[in-house]
Coordinates of C-alpha atoms and ligand atoms in Angstrom, one line a residue:
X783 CA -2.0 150.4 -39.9
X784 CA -3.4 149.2 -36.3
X785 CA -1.8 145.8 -35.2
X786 CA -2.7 141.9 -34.8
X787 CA -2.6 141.1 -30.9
X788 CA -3.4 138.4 -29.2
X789 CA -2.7 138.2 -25.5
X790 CA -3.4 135.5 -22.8
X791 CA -4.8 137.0 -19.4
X792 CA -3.9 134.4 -16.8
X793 CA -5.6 135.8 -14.5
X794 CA -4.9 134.3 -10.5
X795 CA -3.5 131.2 -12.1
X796 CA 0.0 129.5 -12.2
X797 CA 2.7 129.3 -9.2
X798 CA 6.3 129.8 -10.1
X799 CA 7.4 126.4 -11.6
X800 CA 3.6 126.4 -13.7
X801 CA 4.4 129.6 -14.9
X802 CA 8.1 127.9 -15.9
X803 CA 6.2 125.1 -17.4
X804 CA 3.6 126.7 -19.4
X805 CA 6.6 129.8 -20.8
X806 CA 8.6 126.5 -21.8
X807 CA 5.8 124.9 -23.8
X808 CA 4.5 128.5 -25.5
X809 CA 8.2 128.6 -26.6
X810 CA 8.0 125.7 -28.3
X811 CA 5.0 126.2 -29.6
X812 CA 5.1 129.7 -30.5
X813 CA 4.6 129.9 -34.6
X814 CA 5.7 132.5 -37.5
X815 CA 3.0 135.2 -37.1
X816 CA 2.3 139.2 -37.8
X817 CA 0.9 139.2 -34.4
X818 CA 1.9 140.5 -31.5
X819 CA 1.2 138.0 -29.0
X820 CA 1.6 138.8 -24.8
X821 CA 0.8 137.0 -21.7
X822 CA -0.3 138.6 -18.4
X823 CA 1.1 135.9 -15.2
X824 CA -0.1 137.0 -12.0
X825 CA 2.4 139.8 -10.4
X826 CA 4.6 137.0 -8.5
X827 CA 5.7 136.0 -11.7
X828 CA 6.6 138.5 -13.6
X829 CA 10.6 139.4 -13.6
X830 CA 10.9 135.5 -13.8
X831 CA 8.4 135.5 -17.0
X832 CA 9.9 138.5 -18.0
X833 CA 13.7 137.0 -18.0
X834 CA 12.6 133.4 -19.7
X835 CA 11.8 135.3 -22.5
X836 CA 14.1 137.9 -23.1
X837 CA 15.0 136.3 -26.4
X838 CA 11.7 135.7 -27.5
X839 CA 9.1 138.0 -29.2
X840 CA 6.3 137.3 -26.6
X841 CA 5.4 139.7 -24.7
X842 CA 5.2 140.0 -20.6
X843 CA 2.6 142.1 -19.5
X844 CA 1.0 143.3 -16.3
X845 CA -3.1 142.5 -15.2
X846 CA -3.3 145.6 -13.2
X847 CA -1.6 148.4 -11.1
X848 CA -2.0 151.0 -8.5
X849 CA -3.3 154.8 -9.8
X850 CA -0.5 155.9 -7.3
X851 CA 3.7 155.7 -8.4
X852 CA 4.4 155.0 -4.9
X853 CA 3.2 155.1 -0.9
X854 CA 0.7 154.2 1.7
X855 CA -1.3 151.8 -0.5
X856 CA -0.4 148.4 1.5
X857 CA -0.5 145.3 -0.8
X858 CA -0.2 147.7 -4.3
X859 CA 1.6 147.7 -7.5
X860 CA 2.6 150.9 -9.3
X861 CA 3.9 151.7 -12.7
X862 CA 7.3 152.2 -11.9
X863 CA 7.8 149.0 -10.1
X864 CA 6.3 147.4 -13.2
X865 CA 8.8 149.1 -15.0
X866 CA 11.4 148.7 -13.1
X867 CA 11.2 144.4 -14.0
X868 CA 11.0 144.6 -18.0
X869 CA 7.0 145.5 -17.5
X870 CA 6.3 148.2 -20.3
X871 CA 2.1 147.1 -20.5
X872 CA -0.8 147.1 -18.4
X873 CA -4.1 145.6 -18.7
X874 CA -6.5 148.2 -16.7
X875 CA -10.6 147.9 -16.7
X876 CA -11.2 144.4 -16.6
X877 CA -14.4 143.4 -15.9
X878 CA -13.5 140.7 -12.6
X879 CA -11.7 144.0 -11.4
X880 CA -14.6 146.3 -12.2
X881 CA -17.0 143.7 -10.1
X882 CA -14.7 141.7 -7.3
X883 CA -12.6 145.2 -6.5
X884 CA -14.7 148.2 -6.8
X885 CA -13.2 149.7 -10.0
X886 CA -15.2 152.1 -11.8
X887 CA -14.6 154.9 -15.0
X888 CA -13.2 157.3 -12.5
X889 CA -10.7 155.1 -11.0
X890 CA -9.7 153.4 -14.2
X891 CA -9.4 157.0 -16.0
X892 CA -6.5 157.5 -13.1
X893 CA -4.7 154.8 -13.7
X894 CA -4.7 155.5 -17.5
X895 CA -3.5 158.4 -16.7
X896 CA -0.4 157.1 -14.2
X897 CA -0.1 154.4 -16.8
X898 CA 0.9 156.9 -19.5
X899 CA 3.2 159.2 -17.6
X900 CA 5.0 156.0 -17.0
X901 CA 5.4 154.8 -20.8
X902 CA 3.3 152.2 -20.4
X903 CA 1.0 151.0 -22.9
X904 CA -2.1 150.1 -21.4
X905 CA -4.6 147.5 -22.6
X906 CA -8.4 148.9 -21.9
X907 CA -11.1 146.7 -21.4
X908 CA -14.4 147.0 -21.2
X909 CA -18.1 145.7 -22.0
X910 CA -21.4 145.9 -21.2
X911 CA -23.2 143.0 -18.3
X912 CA -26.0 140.5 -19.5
X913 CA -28.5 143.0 -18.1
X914 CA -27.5 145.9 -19.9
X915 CA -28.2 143.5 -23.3
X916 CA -31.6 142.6 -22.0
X917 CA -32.2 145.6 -21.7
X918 CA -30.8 146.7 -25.3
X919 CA -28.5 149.0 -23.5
X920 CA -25.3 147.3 -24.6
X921 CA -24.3 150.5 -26.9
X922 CA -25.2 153.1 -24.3
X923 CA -22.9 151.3 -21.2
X924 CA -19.7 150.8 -23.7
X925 CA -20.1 154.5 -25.3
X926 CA -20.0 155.4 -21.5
X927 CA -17.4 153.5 -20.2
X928 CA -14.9 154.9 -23.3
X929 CA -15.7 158.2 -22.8
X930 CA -15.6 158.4 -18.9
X931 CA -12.4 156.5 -18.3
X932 CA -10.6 157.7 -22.2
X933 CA -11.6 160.7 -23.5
X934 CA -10.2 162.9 -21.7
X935 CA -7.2 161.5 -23.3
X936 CA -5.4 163.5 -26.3
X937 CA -4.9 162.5 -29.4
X938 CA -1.3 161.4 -29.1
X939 CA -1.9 159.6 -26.0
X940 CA -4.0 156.7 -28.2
X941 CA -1.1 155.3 -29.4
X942 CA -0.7 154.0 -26.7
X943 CA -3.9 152.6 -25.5
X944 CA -5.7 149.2 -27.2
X945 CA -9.1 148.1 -26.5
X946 CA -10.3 145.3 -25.7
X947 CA -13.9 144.9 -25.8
X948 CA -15.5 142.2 -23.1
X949 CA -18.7 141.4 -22.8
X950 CA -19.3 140.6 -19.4
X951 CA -21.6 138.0 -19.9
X952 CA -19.3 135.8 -22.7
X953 CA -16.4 136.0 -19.5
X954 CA -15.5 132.4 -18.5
X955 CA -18.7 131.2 -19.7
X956 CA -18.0 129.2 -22.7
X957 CA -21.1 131.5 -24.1
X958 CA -19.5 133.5 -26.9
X959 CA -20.5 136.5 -28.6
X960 CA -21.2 135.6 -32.0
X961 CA -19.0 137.3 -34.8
X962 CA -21.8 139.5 -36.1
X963 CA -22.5 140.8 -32.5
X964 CA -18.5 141.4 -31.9
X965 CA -18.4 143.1 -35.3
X966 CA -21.1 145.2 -34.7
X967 CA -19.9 146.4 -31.3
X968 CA -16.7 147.2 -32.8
X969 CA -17.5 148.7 -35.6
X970 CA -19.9 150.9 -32.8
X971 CA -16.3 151.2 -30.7
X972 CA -14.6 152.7 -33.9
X973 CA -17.1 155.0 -34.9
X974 CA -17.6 156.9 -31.5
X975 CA -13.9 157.5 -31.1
X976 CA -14.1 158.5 -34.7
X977 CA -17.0 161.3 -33.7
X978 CA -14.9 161.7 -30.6
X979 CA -11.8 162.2 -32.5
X980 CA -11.4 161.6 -35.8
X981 CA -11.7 158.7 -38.0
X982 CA -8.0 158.4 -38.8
X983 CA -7.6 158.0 -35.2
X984 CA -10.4 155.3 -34.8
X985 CA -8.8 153.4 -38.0
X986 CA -5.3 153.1 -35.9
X987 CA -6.5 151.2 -32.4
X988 CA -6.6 147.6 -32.0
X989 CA -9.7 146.2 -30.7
X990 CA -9.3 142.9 -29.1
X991 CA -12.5 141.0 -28.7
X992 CA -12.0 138.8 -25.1
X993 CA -14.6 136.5 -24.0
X994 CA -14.3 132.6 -24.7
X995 CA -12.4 132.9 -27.2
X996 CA -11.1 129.1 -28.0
X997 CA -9.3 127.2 -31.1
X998 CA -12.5 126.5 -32.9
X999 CA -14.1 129.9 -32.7
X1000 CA -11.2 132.2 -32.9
X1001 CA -10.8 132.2 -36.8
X1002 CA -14.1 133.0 -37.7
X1003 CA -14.3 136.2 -34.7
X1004 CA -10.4 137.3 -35.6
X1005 CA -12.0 137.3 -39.2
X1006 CA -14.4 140.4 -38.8
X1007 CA -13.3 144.1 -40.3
X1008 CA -12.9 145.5 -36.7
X1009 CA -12.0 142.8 -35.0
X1010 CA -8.2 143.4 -34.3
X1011 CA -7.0 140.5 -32.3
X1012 CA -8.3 138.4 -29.2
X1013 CA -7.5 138.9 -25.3
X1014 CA -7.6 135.1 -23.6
X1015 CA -8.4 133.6 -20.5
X1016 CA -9.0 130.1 -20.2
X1017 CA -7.9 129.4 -23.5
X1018 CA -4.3 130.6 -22.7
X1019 CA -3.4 128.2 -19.3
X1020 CA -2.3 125.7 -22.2
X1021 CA -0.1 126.7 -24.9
X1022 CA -1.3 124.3 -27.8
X1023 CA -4.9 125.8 -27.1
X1024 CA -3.1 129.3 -26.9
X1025 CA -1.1 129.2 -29.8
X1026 CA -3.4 127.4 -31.9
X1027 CA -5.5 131.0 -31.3
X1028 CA -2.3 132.7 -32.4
X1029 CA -2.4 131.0 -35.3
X1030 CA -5.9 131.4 -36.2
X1031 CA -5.4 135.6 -36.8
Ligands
PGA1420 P1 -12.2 133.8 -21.0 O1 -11.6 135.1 -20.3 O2 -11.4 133.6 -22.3 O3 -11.8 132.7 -20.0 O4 -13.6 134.0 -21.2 C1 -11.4 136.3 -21.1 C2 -10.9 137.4 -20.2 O5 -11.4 137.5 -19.0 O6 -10.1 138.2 -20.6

């Protein structure tokens, strides 16, 4: 059976003592739960996030790394530095990554890739832009974005990989997708790694929907068939807020 996750992206946010801060109140206020539940502090932070909760079962994970193990790649990250500080996870694809740094499918299939050889689980996101709905295209981009960046993969390699569907326009925007919309493109996400695979594979990955997910939305969005679990932004820079999502799986 595919797991519960939820995981808080904190994204370019919280200096050293924050980051302290925040891990002690998410401590406290972590509850009884079948999920697994992560959070992604910027790099800086990460042995130090990593160490404060060696005891508990959260989760440290990375929000991005280098395609490349090591070298010429001035202000990088690679997997086996990750590694090297307690850092077995990745999130890779994320939308502010694919629009502020230039990623694309090719790219992102590389650091899958590099991700992988390193035992790293990696969490994949993706999602289609507020044009490509207008345009009814929302089905087309995501199909696309799977298969160019993940299906290259092999079977055995998905065990590794979760998904984590984002639509770009529900990013930070306090505009959510509604739960029929998230099931429905989940259910879509399942069935074309089904046809790509097989459907045993496609009933064993975690989709994560991402995208404004808050306390008084996440019950009814964690409560659709395919929906798996939530990945957090805002929502997880304050741990009542964050937990309280935990909760709601
Ligand atoms: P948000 O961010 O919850 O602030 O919309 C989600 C994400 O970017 O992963």
């Amino acid at each position: 059976m595919r797991n519960k996750i939820v995981a808080g992206n904190w994204k370019m946010n919280k200096d050293l003592s924050a980051t302290a801060d925040l891990i002690a109140d998410l401590k406290r206020a972590m509850p009884e739960t079948e999920a697994e539940v992560m959070i992604a502090p910027p790099f800086t932070n990460l042995y130090n996030a990593f160490e404060s909760l060696s005891q508990s079962p959260i989760e440290v994970v990375a929000q991005n790394m280098h395609q490349a193990e090591s070298g010429a790649y001035t202000g990088e990250v690679s997997a086996p530095m990750l590694k090297s500080v307690g850092i077995n996870t990745v999130i890779l694809g994320h939308s502010e990554r694919r629009a502020y740094f230039g990623e694309d499918d090719k790219l992102l299939s590389a650091k899958v890739d590099t991700a992988l050889k390193n035992d790293m689980r990696v969490i994949f996101c993706f999602g289609e832009e507020l044009e490509d709905r207008k345009k009814e295209k929302e089905f087309e981009v995501v199909a696309g974005q799977l298969k160019n960046a993940l299906f290259h993969l092999k079977k055995e390699d998905w065990s590794s990989i979760v998904l984590a569907y984002e639509p770009v326009w529900a990013i930070g925007t306090g505009e959510t997708a509604s739960p029929e919309q998230a099931q429905e493109m989940h259910a879509f996400i399942r069935k074309t790694i089904a046809d790509a695979y097989d459907q045993e594979l496609a009933d064993s990955i975690s989709i994560l929907y991402g995208g404004s997910v808050k306390p008084n939305n996440a019950a009814e969005i964690f409560s659709q068939p395919d929906v798996d679990g939530g990945l957090i932004g805002g929502a997880s820079l304050n741990a009542d807020d964050f937990m309280a999502i935990v909760k709601a799986i």
